[in-house]
PDB file of C-alpha atoms in Angstrom:
ATOM      1  CA  UNK S  18      64.246  92.438  97.807  1.00  0.00           C
ATOM      2  CA  UNK S  19      63.253  90.276  94.865  1.00  0.00           C
ATOM      3  CA  UNK S  20      60.850  92.989  93.732  1.00  0.00           C
ATOM      4  CA  UNK S  21      63.673  95.521  93.672  1.00  0.00           C
ATOM      5  CA  UNK S  22      65.914  93.140  91.729  1.00  0.00           C
ATOM      6  CA  UNK S  23      63.051  92.419  89.325  1.00  0.00           C
ATOM      7  CA  UNK S  24      62.492  96.155  88.751  1.00  0.00           C
ATOM      8  CA  UNK S  25      66.211  96.695  88.132  1.00  0.00           C
ATOM      9  CA  UNK S  26      66.313  93.830  85.670  1.00  0.00           C
ATOM     10  CA  UNK S  27      63.279  95.162  83.795  1.00  0.00           C
ATOM     11  CA  UNK S  28      64.936  98.581  83.578  1.00  0.00           C
ATOM     12  CA  UNK S  29      68.155  97.013  82.299  1.00  0.00           C
ATOM     13  CA  UNK S  30      66.267  94.942  79.727  1.00  0.00           C
ATOM     14  CA  UNK S  31      64.305  97.974  78.572  1.00  0.00           C
ATOM     15  CA  UNK S  32      67.496 100.067  78.319  1.00  0.00           C
ATOM     16  CA  UNK S  33      69.304  97.366  76.389  1.00  0.00           C
ATOM     17  CA  UNK S  34      66.294  96.931  74.053  1.00  0.00           C
ATOM     18  CA  UNK S  35      66.368 100.652  73.239  1.00  0.00           C
ATOM     19  CA  UNK S  36      70.061 100.494  72.396  1.00  0.00           C
ATOM     20  CA  UNK S  37      69.666  97.264  70.461  1.00  0.00           C
ATOM     21  CA  UNK S  38      66.601  98.511  68.557  1.00  0.00           C
ATOM     22  CA  UNK S  39      68.633 101.298  67.053  1.00  0.00           C
ATOM     23  CA  UNK S  40      71.392  98.922  65.897  1.00  0.00           C
ATOM     24  CA  UNK S  41      69.878  95.444  65.456  1.00  0.00           C
ATOM     25  CA  UNK S  42      67.001  93.311  66.773  1.00  0.00           C
ATOM     26  CA  UNK S  43      67.620  91.391  70.047  1.00  0.00           C
ATOM     27  CA  UNK S  44      66.060  88.113  71.128  1.00  0.00           C
ATOM     28  CA  UNK S  45      64.668  88.269  74.667  1.00  0.00           C
ATOM     29  CA  UNK S  46      65.954  84.748  75.369  1.00  0.00           C
ATOM     30  CA  UNK S  47      69.628  85.733  74.916  1.00  0.00           C
ATOM     31  CA  UNK S  48      69.624  88.472  77.604  1.00  0.00           C
ATOM     32  CA  UNK S  49      71.878  87.321  80.512  1.00  0.00           C
ATOM     33  CA  UNK S  50      69.393  87.676  83.339  1.00  0.00           C
ATOM     34  CA  UNK S  51      70.759  84.878  85.518  1.00  0.00           C
ATOM     35  CA  UNK S  52      74.168  86.567  85.915  1.00  0.00           C
ATOM     36  CA  UNK S  53      72.584  89.706  87.330  1.00  0.00           C
ATOM     37  CA  UNK S  54      70.455  87.730  89.799  1.00  0.00           C
ATOM     38  CA  UNK S  55      73.481  85.791  91.092  1.00  0.00           C
ATOM     39  CA  UNK S  56      75.678  88.879  91.533  1.00  0.00           C
ATOM     40  CA  UNK S  57      74.572  89.778  95.105  1.00  0.00           C
ATOM     41  CA  UNK S  58      74.930  86.149  96.126  1.00  0.00           C
ATOM     42  CA  UNK S  59      78.434  86.000  94.634  1.00  0.00           C
ATOM     43  CA  UNK S  60      79.380  89.258  96.354  1.00  0.00           C
ATOM     44  CA  UNK S  61      78.257  87.786  99.675  1.00  0.00           C
ATOM     45  CA  UNK S  62      80.348  84.684  99.025  1.00  0.00           C
ATOM     46  CA  UNK S  63      83.400  86.812  98.166  1.00  0.00           C
ATOM     47  CA  UNK S  64      82.929  88.794 101.366  1.00  0.00           C
ATOM     48  CA  UNK S  65      82.613  85.580 103.391  1.00  0.00           C
ATOM     49  CA  UNK S  66      85.728  84.113 101.748  1.00  0.00           C
ATOM     50  CA  UNK S  67      87.693  87.291 102.496  1.00  0.00           C
ATOM     51  CA  UNK S  68      86.636  87.023 106.122  1.00  0.00           C
ATOM     52  CA  UNK S  69      87.715  83.382 106.146  1.00  0.00           C
ATOM     53  CA  UNK S  70      91.117  84.242 104.675  1.00  0.00           C
ATOM     54  CA  UNK S  71      91.545  87.019 107.254  1.00  0.00           C
ATOM     55  CA  UNK S  72      90.662  84.584 110.058  1.00  0.00           C
ATOM     56  CA  UNK S  73      93.056  81.922 108.716  1.00  0.00           C
ATOM     57  CA  UNK S  74      95.891  84.453 108.448  1.00  0.00           C
ATOM     58  CA  UNK S  75      95.294  85.541 112.035  1.00  0.00           C
ATOM     59  CA  UNK S  76      95.182  81.928 113.208  1.00  0.00           C
ATOM     60  CA  UNK S  77      98.359  81.115 111.244  1.00  0.00           C
ATOM     61  CA  UNK S  78     100.259  84.030 112.767  1.00  0.00           C
ATOM     62  CA  UNK S  79      99.027  83.013 116.239  1.00  0.00           C
ATOM     63  CA  UNK S  80     100.243  79.431 115.729  1.00  0.00           C
ATOM     64  CA  UNK S  81     103.610  80.627 114.423  1.00  0.00           C
ATOM     65  CA  UNK S  82     103.902  82.875 117.458  1.00  0.00           C
ATOM     66  CA  UNK S  83     103.184  79.935 119.756  1.00  0.00           C
ATOM     67  CA  UNK S  84     105.897  77.889 118.015  1.00  0.00           C
ATOM     68  CA  UNK S  85     108.371  80.739 118.457  1.00  0.00           C
ATOM     69  CA  UNK S  86     107.463  81.021 122.137  1.00  0.00           C
ATOM     70  CA  UNK S  87     108.079  77.291 122.605  1.00  0.00           C
ATOM     71  CA  UNK S  88     111.480  77.590 120.897  1.00  0.00           C
ATOM     72  CA  UNK S  89     112.414  80.555 123.066  1.00  0.00           C
ATOM     73  CA  UNK S  90     111.362  78.733 126.232  1.00  0.00           C
ATOM     74  CA  UNK S  91     113.422  75.702 125.170  1.00  0.00           C
ATOM     75  CA  UNK S  92     116.589  77.818 125.041  1.00  0.00           C
ATOM     76  CA  UNK S  93     118.852  77.638 128.091  1.00  0.00           C
ATOM     77  CA  UNK S  94     118.518  80.424 130.603  1.00  0.00           C
ATOM     78  CA  UNK S  95     120.928  83.313 130.426  1.00  0.00           C
ATOM     79  CA  UNK S  96     123.539  83.345 133.160  1.00  0.00           C
ATOM     80  CA  UNK S  97     122.750  85.730 135.944  1.00  0.00           C
ATOM     81  CA  UNK S  98     124.866  88.837 135.991  1.00  0.00           C
ATOM     82  CA  UNK S  99     127.233  88.691 138.926  1.00  0.00           C
ATOM     83  CA  UNK S 100     127.924  92.147 140.207  1.00  0.00           C
ATOM     84  CA  UNK S 101     131.471  92.521 141.442  1.00  0.00           C
ATOM     85  CA  UNK S 102     132.289  94.341 144.608  1.00  0.00           C
ATOM     86  CA  UNK S 103     133.532  97.785 143.835  1.00  0.00           C
ATOM     87  CA  UNK S 104     137.265  98.298 144.262  1.00  0.00           C
ATOM     88  CA  UNK S 105     137.935 100.394 147.338  1.00  0.00           C
ATOM     89  CA  UNK S 106     139.989 103.562 146.960  1.00  0.00           C
ATOM     90  CA  UNK S 107     143.744 103.257 147.431  1.00  0.00           C
ATOM     91  CA  UNK S 108     145.114 103.446 150.927  1.00  0.00           C
ATOM     92  CA  UNK S 109     147.212 106.542 151.484  1.00  0.00           C
ATOM     93  CA  UNK S 110     149.671 104.366 153.435  1.00  0.00           C
ATOM     94  CA  UNK S 111     150.964 102.885 150.156  1.00  0.00           C
ATOM     95  CA  UNK S 112     150.481  99.255 151.181  1.00  0.00           C
ATOM     96  CA  UNK S 113     148.541  97.836 148.276  1.00  0.00           C
ATOM     97  CA  UNK S 114     149.525  94.196 148.799  1.00  0.00           C
ATOM     98  CA  UNK S 115     146.941  93.345 151.418  1.00  0.00           C
ATOM     99  CA  UNK S 116     144.705  90.321 151.441  1.00  0.00           C
ATOM    100  CA  UNK S 117     141.659  92.437 152.185  1.00  0.00           C
ATOM    101  CA  UNK S 118     141.671  94.000 148.713  1.00  0.00           C
ATOM    102  CA  UNK S 119     141.486  90.599 147.019  1.00  0.00           C
ATOM    103  CA  UNK S 120     137.798  89.913 147.613  1.00  0.00           C
ATOM    104  CA  UNK S 121     136.873  88.402 144.265  1.00  0.00           C
ATOM    105  CA  UNK S 122     133.959  86.050 144.029  1.00  0.00           C
ATOM    106  CA  UNK S 123     134.774  82.409 143.278  1.00  0.00           C
ATOM    107  CA  UNK S 124     134.106  81.419 139.669  1.00  0.00           C
ATOM    108  CA  UNK S 125     130.707  79.938 138.938  1.00  0.00           C
ATOM    109  CA  UNK S 126     130.635  76.162 138.455  1.00  0.00           C
ATOM    110  CA  UNK S 127     130.674  75.190 134.780  1.00  0.00           C
ATOM    111  CA  UNK S 128     127.375  74.318 133.182  1.00  0.00           C
ATOM    112  CA  UNK S 129     126.680  71.133 131.267  1.00  0.00           C
ATOM    113  CA  UNK S 130     126.458  73.116 128.060  1.00  0.00           C
ATOM    114  CA  UNK S 131     129.850  74.805 128.562  1.00  0.00           C
ATOM    115  CA  UNK S 132     131.437  71.458 129.448  1.00  0.00           C
ATOM    116  CA  UNK S 133     129.975  69.865 126.324  1.00  0.00           C
ATOM    117  CA  UNK S 134     131.271  72.728 124.184  1.00  0.00           C
ATOM    118  CA  UNK S 135     134.739  72.516 125.732  1.00  0.00           C
ATOM    119  CA  UNK S 136     134.753  68.742 125.239  1.00  0.00           C
ATOM    120  CA  UNK S 137     133.904  69.145 121.559  1.00  0.00           C
ATOM    121  CA  UNK S 138     136.685  71.710 121.097  1.00  0.00           C
ATOM    122  CA  UNK S 139     139.239  69.468 122.830  1.00  0.00           C
ATOM    123  CA  UNK S 140     138.131  66.445 120.823  1.00  0.00           C
ATOM    124  CA  UNK S 141     138.453  68.452 117.596  1.00  0.00           C
ATOM    125  CA  UNK S 142     141.988  69.521 118.614  1.00  0.00           C
ATOM    126  CA  UNK S 143     142.961  65.922 119.408  1.00  0.00           C
ATOM    127  CA  UNK S 144     141.680  64.741 116.039  1.00  0.00           C
ATOM    128  CA  UNK S 145     143.557  67.553 114.296  1.00  0.00           C
ATOM    129  CA  UNK S 146     146.839  66.781 116.084  1.00  0.00           C
ATOM    130  CA  UNK S 147     146.537  63.036 115.613  1.00  0.00           C
ATOM    131  CA  UNK S 148     145.784  63.402 111.914  1.00  0.00           C
ATOM    132  CA  UNK S 149     148.807  65.627 111.233  1.00  0.00           C
ATOM    133  CA  UNK S 150     151.936  63.754 112.394  1.00  0.00           C
ATOM    134  CA  UNK S 151     155.268  65.577 112.577  1.00  0.00           C
ATOM    135  CA  UNK S 152     158.830  64.345 112.532  1.00  0.00           C
ATOM    136  CA  UNK S 153     160.537  65.383 115.749  1.00  0.00           C
ATOM    137  CA  UNK S 154     164.322  65.582 116.035  1.00  0.00           C
ATOM    138  CA  UNK S 155     165.209  64.379 119.520  1.00  0.00           C
ATOM    139  CA  UNK S 156     168.971  64.583 118.984  1.00  0.00           C
ATOM    140  CA  UNK S 157     169.058  68.180 120.284  1.00  0.00           C
ATOM    141  CA  UNK S 158     167.222  67.085 123.420  1.00  0.00           C
ATOM    142  CA  UNK S 159     169.608  64.178 123.997  1.00  0.00           C
ATOM    143  CA  UNK S 160     172.617  66.463 123.484  1.00  0.00           C
ATOM    144  CA  UNK S 161     171.286  68.990 126.028  1.00  0.00           C
ATOM    145  CA  UNK S 162     170.567  66.222 128.534  1.00  0.00           C
ATOM    146  CA  UNK S 163     174.065  64.844 128.090  1.00  0.00           C
ATOM    147  CA  UNK S 164     175.519  68.309 128.783  1.00  0.00           C
ATOM    148  CA  UNK S 165     173.339  68.758 131.846  1.00  0.00           C
ATOM    149  CA  UNK S 166     174.367  65.332 133.182  1.00  0.00           C
ATOM    150  CA  UNK S 167     177.997  66.372 132.902  1.00  0.00           C
ATOM    151  CA  UNK S 168     177.370  69.627 134.772  1.00  0.00           C
ATOM    152  CA  UNK S 169     175.215  67.929 137.370  1.00  0.00           C
ATOM    153  CA  UNK S 170     171.869  69.642 136.746  1.00  0.00           C
ATOM    154  CA  UNK S 171     169.005  70.077 134.361  1.00  0.00           C
ATOM    155  CA  UNK S 172     169.722  72.505 131.566  1.00  0.00           C
ATOM    156  CA  UNK S 173     167.247  75.102 130.402  1.00  0.00           C
ATOM    157  CA  UNK S 174     166.083  74.956 126.757  1.00  0.00           C
ATOM    158  CA  UNK S 175     164.160  77.554 124.775  1.00  0.00           C
ATOM    159  CA  UNK S 176     160.730  76.496 123.664  1.00  0.00           C
ATOM    160  CA  UNK S 177     161.703  77.198 120.078  1.00  0.00           C
ATOM    161  CA  UNK S 178     164.554  74.701 120.397  1.00  0.00           C
ATOM    162  CA  UNK S 179     162.507  72.037 122.176  1.00  0.00           C
ATOM    163  CA  UNK S 180     161.419  69.133 119.974  1.00  0.00           C
ATOM    164  CA  UNK S 181     157.730  69.231 120.830  1.00  0.00           C
TER     165      UNK S 181
END
């Protein structure tokens, strides 16, 4: 291998001397021979570094994939799909108010996550209502109660008219 490199270098030096002889004289000490000798070694290093980068990229993507798998496994399980019993066809007798047709499954017990979410929503509503006080006119309520006491019963009041 060194003999081949040596022959190539001699040919390059001879070719460069021919070109330089026609233009100007060249010193044999200034010919960059070391750069040509190191080129195959540098090419091997570049190839090795490319392989290393390829390996590191593969390893990085593998590790990221493992992290994603751990995150996915940490998620809560999806609720199982509850298949409902198919509704039977209508009875030709016309009696649709039978207890047999009401065969719905009982609701699933609430999960800890759903309870926590509902608790947060209720707490947020309580904070919102407690932070926004309203003036309530109870005189209409007292007047209605006074009328109902006179008539001997509780009087109905529209929600729009109620103080709350």
